[in-house]
Coordinates of C-alpha atoms and ligand atoms in Angstrom, one line a residue:
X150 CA 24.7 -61.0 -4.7
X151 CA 23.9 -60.6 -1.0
X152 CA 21.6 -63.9 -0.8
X153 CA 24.4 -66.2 -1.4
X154 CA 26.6 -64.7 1.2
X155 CA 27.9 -67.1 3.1
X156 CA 30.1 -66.7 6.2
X157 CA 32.0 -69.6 6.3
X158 CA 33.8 -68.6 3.2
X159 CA 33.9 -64.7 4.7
X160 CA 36.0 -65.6 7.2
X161 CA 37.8 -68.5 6.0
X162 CA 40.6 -66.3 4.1
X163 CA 42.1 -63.5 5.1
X164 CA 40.1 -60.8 4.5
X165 CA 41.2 -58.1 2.5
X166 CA 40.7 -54.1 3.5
X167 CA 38.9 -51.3 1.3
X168 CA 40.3 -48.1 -0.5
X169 CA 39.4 -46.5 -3.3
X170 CA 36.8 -49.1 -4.0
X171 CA 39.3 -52.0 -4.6
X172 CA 39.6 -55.2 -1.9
X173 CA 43.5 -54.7 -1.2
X174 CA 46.0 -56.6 1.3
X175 CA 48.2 -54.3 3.6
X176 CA 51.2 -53.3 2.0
X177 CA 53.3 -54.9 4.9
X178 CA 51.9 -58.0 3.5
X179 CA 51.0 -58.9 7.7
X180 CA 47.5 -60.3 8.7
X181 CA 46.6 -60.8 12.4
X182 CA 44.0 -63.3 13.9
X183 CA 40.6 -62.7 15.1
X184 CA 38.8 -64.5 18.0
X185 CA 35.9 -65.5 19.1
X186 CA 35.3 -64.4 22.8
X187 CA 33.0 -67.2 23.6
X188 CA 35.9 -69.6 22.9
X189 CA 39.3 -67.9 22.3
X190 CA 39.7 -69.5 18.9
X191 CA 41.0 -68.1 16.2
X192 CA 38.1 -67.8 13.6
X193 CA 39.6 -65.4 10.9
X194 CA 42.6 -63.7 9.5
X195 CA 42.8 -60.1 8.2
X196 CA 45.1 -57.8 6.6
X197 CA 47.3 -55.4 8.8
X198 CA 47.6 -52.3 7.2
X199 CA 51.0 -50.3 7.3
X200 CA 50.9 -46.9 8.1
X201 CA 51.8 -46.2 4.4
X202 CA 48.2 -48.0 3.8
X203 CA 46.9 -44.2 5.8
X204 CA 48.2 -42.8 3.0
X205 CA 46.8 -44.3 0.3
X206 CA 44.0 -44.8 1.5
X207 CA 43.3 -41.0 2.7
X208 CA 44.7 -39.9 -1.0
X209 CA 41.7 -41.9 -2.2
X210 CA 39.2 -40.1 0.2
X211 CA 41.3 -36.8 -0.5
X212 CA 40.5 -37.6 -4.7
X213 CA 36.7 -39.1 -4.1
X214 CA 35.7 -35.9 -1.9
X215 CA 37.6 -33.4 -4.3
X216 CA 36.5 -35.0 -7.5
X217 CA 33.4 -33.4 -6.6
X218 CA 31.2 -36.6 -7.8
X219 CA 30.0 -37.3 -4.3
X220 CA 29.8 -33.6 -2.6
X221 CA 28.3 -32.2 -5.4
X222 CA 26.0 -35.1 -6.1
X223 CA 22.4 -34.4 -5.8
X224 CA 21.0 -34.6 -2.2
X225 CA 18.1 -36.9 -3.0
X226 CA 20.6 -39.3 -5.0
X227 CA 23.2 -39.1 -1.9
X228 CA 19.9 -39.9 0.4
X229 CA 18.8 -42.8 -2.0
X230 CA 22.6 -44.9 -1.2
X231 CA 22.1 -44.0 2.4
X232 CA 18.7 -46.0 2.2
X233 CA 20.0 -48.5 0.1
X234 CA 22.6 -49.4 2.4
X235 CA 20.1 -49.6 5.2
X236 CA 17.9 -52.1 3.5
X237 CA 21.1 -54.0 2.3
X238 CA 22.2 -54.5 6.1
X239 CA 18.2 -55.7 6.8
X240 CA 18.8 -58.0 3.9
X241 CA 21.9 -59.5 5.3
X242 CA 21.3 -59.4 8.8
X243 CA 21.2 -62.8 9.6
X244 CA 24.9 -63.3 8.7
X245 CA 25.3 -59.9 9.9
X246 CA 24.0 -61.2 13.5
X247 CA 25.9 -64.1 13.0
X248 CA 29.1 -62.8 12.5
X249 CA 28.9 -60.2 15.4
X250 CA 27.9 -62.6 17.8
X251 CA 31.2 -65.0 16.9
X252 CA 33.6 -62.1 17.3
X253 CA 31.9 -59.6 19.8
X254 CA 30.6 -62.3 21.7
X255 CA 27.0 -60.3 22.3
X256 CA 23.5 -62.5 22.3
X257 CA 21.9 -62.7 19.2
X258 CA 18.9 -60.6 20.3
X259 CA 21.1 -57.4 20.8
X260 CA 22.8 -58.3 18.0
X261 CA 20.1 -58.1 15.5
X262 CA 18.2 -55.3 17.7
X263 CA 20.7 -53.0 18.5
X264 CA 23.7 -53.6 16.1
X265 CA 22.2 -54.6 12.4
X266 CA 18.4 -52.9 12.9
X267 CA 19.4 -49.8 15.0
X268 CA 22.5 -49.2 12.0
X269 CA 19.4 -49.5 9.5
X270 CA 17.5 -47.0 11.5
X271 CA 20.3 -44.6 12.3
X272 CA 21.6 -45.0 8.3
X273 CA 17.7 -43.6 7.2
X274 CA 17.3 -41.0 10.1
X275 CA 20.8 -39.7 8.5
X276 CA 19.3 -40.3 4.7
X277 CA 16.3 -38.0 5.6
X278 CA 19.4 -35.2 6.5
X279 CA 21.1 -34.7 3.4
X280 CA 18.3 -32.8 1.5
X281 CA 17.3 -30.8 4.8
X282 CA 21.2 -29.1 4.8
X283 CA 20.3 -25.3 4.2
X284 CA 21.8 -22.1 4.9
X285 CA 20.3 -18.4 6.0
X286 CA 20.5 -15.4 4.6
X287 CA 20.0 -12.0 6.3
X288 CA 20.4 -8.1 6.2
X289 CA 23.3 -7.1 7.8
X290 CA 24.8 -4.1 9.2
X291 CA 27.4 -3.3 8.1
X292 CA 27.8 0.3 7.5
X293 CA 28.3 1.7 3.7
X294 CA 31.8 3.0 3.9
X295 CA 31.4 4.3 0.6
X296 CA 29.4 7.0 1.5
X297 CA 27.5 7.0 -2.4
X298 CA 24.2 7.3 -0.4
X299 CA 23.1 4.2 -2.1
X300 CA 19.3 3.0 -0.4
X301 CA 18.5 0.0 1.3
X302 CA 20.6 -2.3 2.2
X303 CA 23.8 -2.7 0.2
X304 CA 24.6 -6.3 0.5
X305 CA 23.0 -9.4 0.0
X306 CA 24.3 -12.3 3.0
X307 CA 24.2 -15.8 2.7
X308 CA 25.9 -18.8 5.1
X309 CA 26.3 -22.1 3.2
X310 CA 26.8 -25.5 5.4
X311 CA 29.4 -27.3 3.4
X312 CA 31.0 -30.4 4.4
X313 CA 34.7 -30.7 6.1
X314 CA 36.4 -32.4 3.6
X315 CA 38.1 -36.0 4.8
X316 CA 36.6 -37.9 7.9
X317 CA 38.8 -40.7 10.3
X318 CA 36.6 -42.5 12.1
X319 CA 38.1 -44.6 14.8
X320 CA 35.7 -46.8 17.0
X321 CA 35.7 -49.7 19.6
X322 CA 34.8 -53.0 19.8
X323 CA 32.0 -53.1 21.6
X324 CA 28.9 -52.0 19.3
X325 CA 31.0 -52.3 16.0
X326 CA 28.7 -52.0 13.4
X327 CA 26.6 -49.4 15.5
X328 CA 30.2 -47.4 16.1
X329 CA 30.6 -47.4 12.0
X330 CA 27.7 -46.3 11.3
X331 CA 27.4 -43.8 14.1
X332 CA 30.4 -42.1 11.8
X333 CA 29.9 -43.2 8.6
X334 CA 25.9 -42.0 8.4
X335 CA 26.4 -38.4 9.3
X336 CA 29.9 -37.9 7.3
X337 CA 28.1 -39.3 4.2
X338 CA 25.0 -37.5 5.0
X339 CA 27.1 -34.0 5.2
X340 CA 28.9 -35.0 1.8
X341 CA 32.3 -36.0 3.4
X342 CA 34.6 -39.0 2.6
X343 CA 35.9 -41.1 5.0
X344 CA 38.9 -43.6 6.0
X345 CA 37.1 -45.7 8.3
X346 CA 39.1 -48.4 10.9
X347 CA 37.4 -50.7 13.1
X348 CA 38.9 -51.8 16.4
X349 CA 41.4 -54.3 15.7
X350 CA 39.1 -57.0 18.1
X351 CA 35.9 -56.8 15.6
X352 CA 36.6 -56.2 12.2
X353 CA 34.9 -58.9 10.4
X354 CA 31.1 -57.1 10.5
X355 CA 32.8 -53.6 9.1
X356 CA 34.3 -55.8 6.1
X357 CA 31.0 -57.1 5.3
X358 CA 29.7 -53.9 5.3
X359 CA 32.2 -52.8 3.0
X360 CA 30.8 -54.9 0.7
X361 CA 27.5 -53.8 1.1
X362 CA 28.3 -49.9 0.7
X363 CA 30.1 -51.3 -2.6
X364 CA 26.8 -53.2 -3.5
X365 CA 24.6 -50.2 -3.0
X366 CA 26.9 -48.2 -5.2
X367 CA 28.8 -45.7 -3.2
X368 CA 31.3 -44.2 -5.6
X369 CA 35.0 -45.5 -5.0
X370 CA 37.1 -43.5 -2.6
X371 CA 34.6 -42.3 -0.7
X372 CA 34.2 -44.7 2.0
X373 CA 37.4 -46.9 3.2
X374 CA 38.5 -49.8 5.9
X375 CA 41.7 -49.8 7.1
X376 CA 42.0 -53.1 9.3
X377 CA 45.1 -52.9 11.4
X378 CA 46.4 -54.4 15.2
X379 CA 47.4 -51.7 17.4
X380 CA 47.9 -48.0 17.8
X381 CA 50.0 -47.2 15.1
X382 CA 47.4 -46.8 12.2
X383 CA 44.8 -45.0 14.2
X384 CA 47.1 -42.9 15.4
X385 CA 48.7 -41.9 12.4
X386 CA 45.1 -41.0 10.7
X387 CA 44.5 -38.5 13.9
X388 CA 47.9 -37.5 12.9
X389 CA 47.4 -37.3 9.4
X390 CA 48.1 -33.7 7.8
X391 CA 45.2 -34.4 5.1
X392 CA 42.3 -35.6 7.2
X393 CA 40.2 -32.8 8.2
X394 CA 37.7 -34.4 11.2
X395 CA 38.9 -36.7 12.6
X396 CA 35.7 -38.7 14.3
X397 CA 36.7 -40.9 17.4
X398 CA 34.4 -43.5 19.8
X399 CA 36.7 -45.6 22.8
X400 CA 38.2 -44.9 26.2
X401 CA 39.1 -41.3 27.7
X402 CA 42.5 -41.8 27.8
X403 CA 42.8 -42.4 24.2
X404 CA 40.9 -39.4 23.3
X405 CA 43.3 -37.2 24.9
X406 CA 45.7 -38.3 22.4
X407 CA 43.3 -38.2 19.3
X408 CA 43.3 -33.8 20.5
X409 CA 46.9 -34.1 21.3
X410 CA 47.6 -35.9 17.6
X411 CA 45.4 -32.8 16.2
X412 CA 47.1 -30.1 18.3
X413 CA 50.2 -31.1 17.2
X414 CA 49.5 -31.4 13.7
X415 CA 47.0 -30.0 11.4
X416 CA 44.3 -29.1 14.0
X417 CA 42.1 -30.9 12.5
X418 CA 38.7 -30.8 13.9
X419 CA 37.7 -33.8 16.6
X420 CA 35.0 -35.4 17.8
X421 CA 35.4 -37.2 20.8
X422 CA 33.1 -39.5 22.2
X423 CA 34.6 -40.7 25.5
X424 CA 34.0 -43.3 28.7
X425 CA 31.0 -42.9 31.1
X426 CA 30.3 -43.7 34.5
X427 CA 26.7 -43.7 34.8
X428 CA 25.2 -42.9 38.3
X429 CA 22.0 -44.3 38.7
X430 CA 19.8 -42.7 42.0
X431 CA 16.9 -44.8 43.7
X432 CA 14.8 -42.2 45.6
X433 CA 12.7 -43.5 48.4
X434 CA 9.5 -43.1 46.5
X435 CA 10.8 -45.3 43.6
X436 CA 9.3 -48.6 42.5
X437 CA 11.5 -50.3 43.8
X438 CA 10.9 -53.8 40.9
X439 CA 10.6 -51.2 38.3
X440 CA 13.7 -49.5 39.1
X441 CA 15.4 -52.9 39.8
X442 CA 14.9 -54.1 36.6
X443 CA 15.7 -51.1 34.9
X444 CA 19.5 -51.3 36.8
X445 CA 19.9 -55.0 35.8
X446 CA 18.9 -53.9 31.7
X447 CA 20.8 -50.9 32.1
X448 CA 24.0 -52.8 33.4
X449 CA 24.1 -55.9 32.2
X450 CA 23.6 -55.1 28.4
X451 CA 26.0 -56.4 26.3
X452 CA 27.9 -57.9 29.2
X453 CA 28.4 -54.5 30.9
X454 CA 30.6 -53.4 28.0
X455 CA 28.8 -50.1 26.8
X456 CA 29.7 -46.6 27.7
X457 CA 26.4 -45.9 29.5
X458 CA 26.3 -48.8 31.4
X459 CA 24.3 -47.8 34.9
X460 CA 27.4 -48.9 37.0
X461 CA 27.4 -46.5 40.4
X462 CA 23.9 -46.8 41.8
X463 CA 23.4 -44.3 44.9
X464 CA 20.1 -45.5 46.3
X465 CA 18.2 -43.8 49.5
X466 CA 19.9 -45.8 52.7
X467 CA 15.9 -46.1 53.7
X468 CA 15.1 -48.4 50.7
X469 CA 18.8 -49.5 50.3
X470 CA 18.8 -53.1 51.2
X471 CA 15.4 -53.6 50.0
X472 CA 16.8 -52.2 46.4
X473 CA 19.7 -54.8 46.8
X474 CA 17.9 -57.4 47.7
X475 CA 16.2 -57.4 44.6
X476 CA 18.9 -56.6 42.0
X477 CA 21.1 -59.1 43.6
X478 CA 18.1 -61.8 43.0
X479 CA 17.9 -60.1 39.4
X480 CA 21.9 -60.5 38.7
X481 CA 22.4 -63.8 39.8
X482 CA 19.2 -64.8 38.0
X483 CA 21.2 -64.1 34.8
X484 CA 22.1 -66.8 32.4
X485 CA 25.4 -66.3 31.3
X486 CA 27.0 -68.1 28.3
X487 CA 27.6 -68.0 24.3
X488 CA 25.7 -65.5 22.5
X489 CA 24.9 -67.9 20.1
X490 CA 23.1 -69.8 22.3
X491 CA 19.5 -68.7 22.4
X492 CA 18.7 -69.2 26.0
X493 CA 21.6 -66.8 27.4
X494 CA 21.1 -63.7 28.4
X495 CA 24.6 -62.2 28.5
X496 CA 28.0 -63.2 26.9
X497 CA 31.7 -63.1 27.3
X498 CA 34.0 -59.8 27.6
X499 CA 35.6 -59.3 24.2
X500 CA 39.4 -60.5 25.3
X501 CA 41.5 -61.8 27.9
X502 CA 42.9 -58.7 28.5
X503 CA 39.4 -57.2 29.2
X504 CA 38.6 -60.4 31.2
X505 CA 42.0 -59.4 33.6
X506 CA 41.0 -56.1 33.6
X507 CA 37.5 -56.6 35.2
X508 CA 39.0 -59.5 37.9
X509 CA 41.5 -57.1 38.7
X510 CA 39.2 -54.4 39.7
X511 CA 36.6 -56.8 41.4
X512 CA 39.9 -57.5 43.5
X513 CA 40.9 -53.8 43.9
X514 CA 37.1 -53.8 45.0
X515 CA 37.4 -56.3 47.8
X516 CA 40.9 -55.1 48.9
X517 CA 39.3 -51.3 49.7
X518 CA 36.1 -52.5 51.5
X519 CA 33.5 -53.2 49.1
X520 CA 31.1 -56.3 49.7
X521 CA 30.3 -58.7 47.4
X522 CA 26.4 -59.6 47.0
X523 CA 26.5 -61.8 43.5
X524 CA 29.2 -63.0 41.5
X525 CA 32.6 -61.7 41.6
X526 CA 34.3 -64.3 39.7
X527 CA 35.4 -65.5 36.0
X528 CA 33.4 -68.3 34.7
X529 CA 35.6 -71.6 35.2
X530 CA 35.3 -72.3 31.2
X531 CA 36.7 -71.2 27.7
X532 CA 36.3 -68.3 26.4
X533 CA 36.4 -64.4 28.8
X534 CA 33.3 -64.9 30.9
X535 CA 32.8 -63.3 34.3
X536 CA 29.7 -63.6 36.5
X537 CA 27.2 -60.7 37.0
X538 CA 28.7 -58.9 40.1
X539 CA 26.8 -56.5 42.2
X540 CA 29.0 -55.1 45.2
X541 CA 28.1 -52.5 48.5
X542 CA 30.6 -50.0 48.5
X543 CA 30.0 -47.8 51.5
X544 CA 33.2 -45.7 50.3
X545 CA 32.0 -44.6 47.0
X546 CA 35.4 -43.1 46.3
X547 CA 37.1 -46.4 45.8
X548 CA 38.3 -47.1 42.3
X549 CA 35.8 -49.8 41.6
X550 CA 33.1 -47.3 41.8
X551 CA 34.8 -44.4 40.6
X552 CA 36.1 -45.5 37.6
X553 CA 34.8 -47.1 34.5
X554 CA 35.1 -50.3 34.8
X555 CA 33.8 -51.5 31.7
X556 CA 32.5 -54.8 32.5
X557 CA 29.8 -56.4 33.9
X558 CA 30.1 -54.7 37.8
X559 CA 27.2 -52.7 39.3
X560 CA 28.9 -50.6 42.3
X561 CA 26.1 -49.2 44.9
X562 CA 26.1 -46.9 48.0
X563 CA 23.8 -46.1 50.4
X564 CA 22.4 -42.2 50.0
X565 CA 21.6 -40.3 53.2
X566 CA 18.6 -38.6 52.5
X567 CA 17.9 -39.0 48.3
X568 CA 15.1 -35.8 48.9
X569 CA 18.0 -33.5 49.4
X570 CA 18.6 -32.7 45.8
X571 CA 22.0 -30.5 46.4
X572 CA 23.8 -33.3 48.2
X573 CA 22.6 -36.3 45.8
X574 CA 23.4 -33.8 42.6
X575 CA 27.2 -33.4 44.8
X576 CA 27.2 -37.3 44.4
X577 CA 25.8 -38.1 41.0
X578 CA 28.2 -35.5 39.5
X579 CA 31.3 -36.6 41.5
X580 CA 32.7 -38.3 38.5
X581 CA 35.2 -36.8 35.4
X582 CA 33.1 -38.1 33.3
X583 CA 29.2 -36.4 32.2
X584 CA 27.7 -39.0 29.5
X585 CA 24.7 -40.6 31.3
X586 CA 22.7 -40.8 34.4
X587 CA 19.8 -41.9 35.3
X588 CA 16.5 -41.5 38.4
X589 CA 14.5 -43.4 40.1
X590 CA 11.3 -41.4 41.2
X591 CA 7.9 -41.2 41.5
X592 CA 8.1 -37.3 42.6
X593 CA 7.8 -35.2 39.3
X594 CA 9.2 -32.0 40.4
X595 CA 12.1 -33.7 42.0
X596 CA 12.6 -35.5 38.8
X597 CA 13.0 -32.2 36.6
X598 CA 14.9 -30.5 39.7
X599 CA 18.0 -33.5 39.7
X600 CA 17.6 -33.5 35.6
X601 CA 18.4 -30.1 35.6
X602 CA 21.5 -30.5 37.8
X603 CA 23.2 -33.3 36.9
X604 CA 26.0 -32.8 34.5
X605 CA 25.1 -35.4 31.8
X606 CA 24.4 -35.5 28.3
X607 CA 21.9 -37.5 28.9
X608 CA 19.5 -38.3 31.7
X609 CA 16.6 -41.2 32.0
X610 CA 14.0 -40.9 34.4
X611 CA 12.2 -44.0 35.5
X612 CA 13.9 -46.1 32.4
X613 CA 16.6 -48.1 32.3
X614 CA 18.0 -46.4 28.9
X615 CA 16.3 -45.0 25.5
X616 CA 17.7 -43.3 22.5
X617 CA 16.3 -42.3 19.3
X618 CA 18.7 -40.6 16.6
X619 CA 16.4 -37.6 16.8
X620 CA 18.0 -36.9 20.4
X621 CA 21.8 -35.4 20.7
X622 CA 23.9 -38.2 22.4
X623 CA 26.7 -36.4 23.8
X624 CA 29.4 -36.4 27.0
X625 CA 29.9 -33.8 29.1
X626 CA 32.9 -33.0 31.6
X627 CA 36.0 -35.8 30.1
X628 CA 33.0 -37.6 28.9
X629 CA 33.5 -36.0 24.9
X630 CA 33.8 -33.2 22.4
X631 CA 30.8 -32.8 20.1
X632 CA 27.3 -34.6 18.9
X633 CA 25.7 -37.4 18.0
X634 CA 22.3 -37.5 17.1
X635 CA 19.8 -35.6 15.9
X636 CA 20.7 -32.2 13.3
X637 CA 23.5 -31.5 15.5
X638 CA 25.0 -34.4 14.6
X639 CA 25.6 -34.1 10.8
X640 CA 26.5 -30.7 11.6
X641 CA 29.4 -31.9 13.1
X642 CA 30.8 -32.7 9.6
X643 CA 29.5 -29.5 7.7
X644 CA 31.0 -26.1 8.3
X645 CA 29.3 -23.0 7.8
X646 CA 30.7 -20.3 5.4
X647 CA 29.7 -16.9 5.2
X648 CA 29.1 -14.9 1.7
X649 CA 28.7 -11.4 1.1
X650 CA 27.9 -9.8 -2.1
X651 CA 27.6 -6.2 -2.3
X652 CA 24.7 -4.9 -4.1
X653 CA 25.9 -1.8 -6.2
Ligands
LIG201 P1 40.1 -47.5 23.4 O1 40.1 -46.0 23.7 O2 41.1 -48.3 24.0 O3 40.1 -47.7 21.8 C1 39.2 -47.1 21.0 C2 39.8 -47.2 19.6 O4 41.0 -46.4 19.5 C3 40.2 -48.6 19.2 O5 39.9 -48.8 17.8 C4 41.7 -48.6 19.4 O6 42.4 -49.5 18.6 C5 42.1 -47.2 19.0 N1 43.3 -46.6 19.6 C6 44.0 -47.1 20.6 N2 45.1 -46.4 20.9 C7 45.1 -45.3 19.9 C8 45.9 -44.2 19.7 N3 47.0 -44.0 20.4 N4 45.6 -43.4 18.7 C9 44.5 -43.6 18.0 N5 43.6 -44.7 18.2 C10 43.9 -45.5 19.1 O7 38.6 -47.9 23.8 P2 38.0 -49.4 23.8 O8 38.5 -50.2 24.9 O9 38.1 -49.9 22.4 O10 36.5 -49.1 24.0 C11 35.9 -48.8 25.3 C12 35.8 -47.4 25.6 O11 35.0 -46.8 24.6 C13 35.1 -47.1 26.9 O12 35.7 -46.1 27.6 C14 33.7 -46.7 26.5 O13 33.0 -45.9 27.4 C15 34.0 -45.9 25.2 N6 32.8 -45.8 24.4 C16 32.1 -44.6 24.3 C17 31.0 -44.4 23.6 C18 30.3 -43.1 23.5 O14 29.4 -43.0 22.7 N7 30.6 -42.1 24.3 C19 30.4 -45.5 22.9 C20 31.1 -46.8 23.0 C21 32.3 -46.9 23.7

């Protein structure tokens, strides 16, 4: 039972992966370590798969969605598991918040806020779905070839929404159980199976929630964890010729290859949700506090490690070094240390390599001109902690500012004249990337006018960020492919099929 769960014995031996409803060690026999970013140590071991695990494990999606049990299984019953596992995850979430804090490094607060409560949420707005999944019918117009002078309309039409079959979800490290369930809640909504693998950094939360979709009684087969280090497995379910979606969260780069892996093999269908860049505008009427504090929430969350981090603020070069003024107070005012300790604010990065990365571009930063107003440096201690940074870059093409960095690094740039909505909409959408952006305003029509121009999925006006799962969260430009959210998003696992029955 859940309430004697106790982590110390989760992650004190290797942990095992799940297909087809059994807790199995890679075939390989290989387990790799697990770390915990605050530190570096090694807290856990898991199993590696082998590719060959891919196919076992999508043969056991391949039987669970064709056996019919789950597709065909009432609507209200598949919506009763989904709720279920929602109040399972509330019932476990202070182990759940416990164990994502030691291996993602996040505080606890964002933790039990946005990772364990915001996948109960998202797991009941997806419940509500699977008995609101409904065709049309209409008259069509076909002509009557048959010339028998038959009346009215000779054929009755009908689409059905049915769901795609076998699901890969792949996902990053940064929001991991938020990034499973972002995947697993519409597939299972829609009636798909799926062969689920966390990123290789944070696995230990999407074990434990194996267990949980086991305890609320998902049939066998229909949801499974592949746990694996490196490329090769994720990259052989995109590949796979018997997954029919496959559903992919991380970096631009790699989602190139998830549509490459699909081109080349069964064109699968893909969902892609890809890096962001988000530009953040300060008009001169803004509040300035208000819009301050909404940069520092909107950046700093989670260490700066989330895709809509508000890292490329253009800000009107009348308020500009008032605005900095105050975010730099506001940044270096930020407590950083262990998530498990409740009086910081933000963590560690999740590795060493991320930790490089971010120095390395701070450096790039400072080597092409930019100025450094707080931070700029790794934290002197264990573990991959780097200070708040806020930098001036009066060259807003440089690579600090252009690219995602991924990390905790707020870029910012003067604006000549943030009134002059085609030359700041030139700037906000200078970028490959379209997933976020936000405004700083207290002009309404100006507002709307830049909302209406700026090539985002999204775009926040006057807050820092806000989602609900009633809202598509999508990327535009190299941003992504597809929905998530609202009913466009467990219609991305459903495809529509058209039947016509003549009448006579
Ligand atoms: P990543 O692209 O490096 O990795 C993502 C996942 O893909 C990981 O599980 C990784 O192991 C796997 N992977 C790596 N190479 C692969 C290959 N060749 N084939 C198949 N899978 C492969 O990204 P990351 O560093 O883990 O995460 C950060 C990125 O994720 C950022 O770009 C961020 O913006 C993006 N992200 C986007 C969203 C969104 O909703 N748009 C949300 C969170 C994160």
């Amino acid at each position: 039972m859940s309430e004697s769960f106790s982590v110390a014995s989760f992650i004190g031996q290797t942990r095992p992966m799940l297909i087809n409803g059994e807790w199995v060690m890679s075939s390989g026999g290989e387990a790799f370590p697990v770390f915990n970013p605050a530190t570096g140590e090694e807290i856990a071991r898991v199993t590696d798969a082998a590719v060959a695990d891919v196919d076992t494990a999508v043969a056991a999606a391949r039987q669970a969605f064709e056996g019919k049990s789950w597709r065909r299984m009432p609507p209200a019953e598949r919506c009763r598991l989904l709720w279920s596992l929602a109040d399972l995850l509330e019932a476990n979430a202070d182990a759940l918040v416990e164990m994502e804090v030691m291996n993602q490094g996040k505080v606890m607060e964002l933790a039990r806020h946005l990772d364990v409560e915001g996948s109960a949420d998202t797991l009941r707005y997806y419940a509500g779905w699977t008995t609101k999944i409904e065709g049309t019918t209409l008259d069509i117009s076909f002509p009557d070839f048959r010339g028998d002078g038959a009346q009215g309309p000779a054929y009755h039409a009908y689409s059905l929404r049915q769901p795609i079959g076998v699901v890969a979800a792949i996902v990053p490290w940064n929001v991991p159980l938020v990034m499973a369930i972002a995947k697993l809640a519409p597939a299972l909504a829609a009636g798909c199976t799926v062969v689920l693998r966390p990123a290789q950094e944070t696995p230990l939360t999407t074990l434990r929630l194996g267990e949980l979709i086991m305890e609320a009684g998902f049939p066998p087969g229909v949801v499974n964890i592949l746990t694996a280090n490196g490329p090769e497995v994720p990259a052989a379910m995109a590949a796979h010729m018997d997954v029919d979606k496959v559903a992919f969260t991380g970096s631009t780069q790699v989602g190139k290859l998830i549509a490459e892996a699909a081109a080349k093999t069964n064109l699968k269908k893909v969902g892609l949700e890809l890096g962001g860049n988000r530009p953040v505008i300060i008009c001169e009427d803004a509040d300035i506090d208000k819009a301050a504090q909404g940069v520092i929430d909107g950046m700093f969350v989670n260490a700066g490690q989330m895709c809509f981090a508000g890292s490329r603020l253009l800000v009107d070069e009348r308020i500009f070094d008032q605005v900095m003024g105050r975010v730099s107070e506001l940044a270096a005012a930020i407590k950083v240390g262990p998530g498990n300790d409740p009086s910081s604010d933000m963590g560690p990065l999740i590795s060493a390599v991320q930790k490089q990365r971010v120095c390395d571009y701070i450096e790039s930063g400072i080597k092409d001109g930019a100025e450094i107003l707080t931070g700029g440096k790794a934290l002197d201690r264990p573990g991959y902690f780097v200070e708040p940074t806020v930098m001036v870059c009066r060259d807003p093409s440089i690579s600090v500012m252009c690219e995602e960095v991924f990390g905790p690094v707020l870029t910012a740039t003067p604006i000549k004249n943030a009134s002059d909505i085609v030359e700041v909409t030139k700037e906000a959408n200078n970028t490959p990337y379209g997933l976020t952006a936000s405004i700083w305003t207290n002009d309404l029509s100006r507002a709307h006018a830049l909302a209406a121009e700026i090539n985002a999925g999204t775009v926040w006006i006057n807050c820092a960020f806000a989602f609900d799962e009633g809202l598509p969260f999508a990327g535009h430009k190299q941003s992504g492919w597809g929905h998530e959210g609202s009913r466009l998003g467990v219609e991305e696992y459903l495809e529509p099929k058209s039947v016509v029955v003549a009448l006579s």
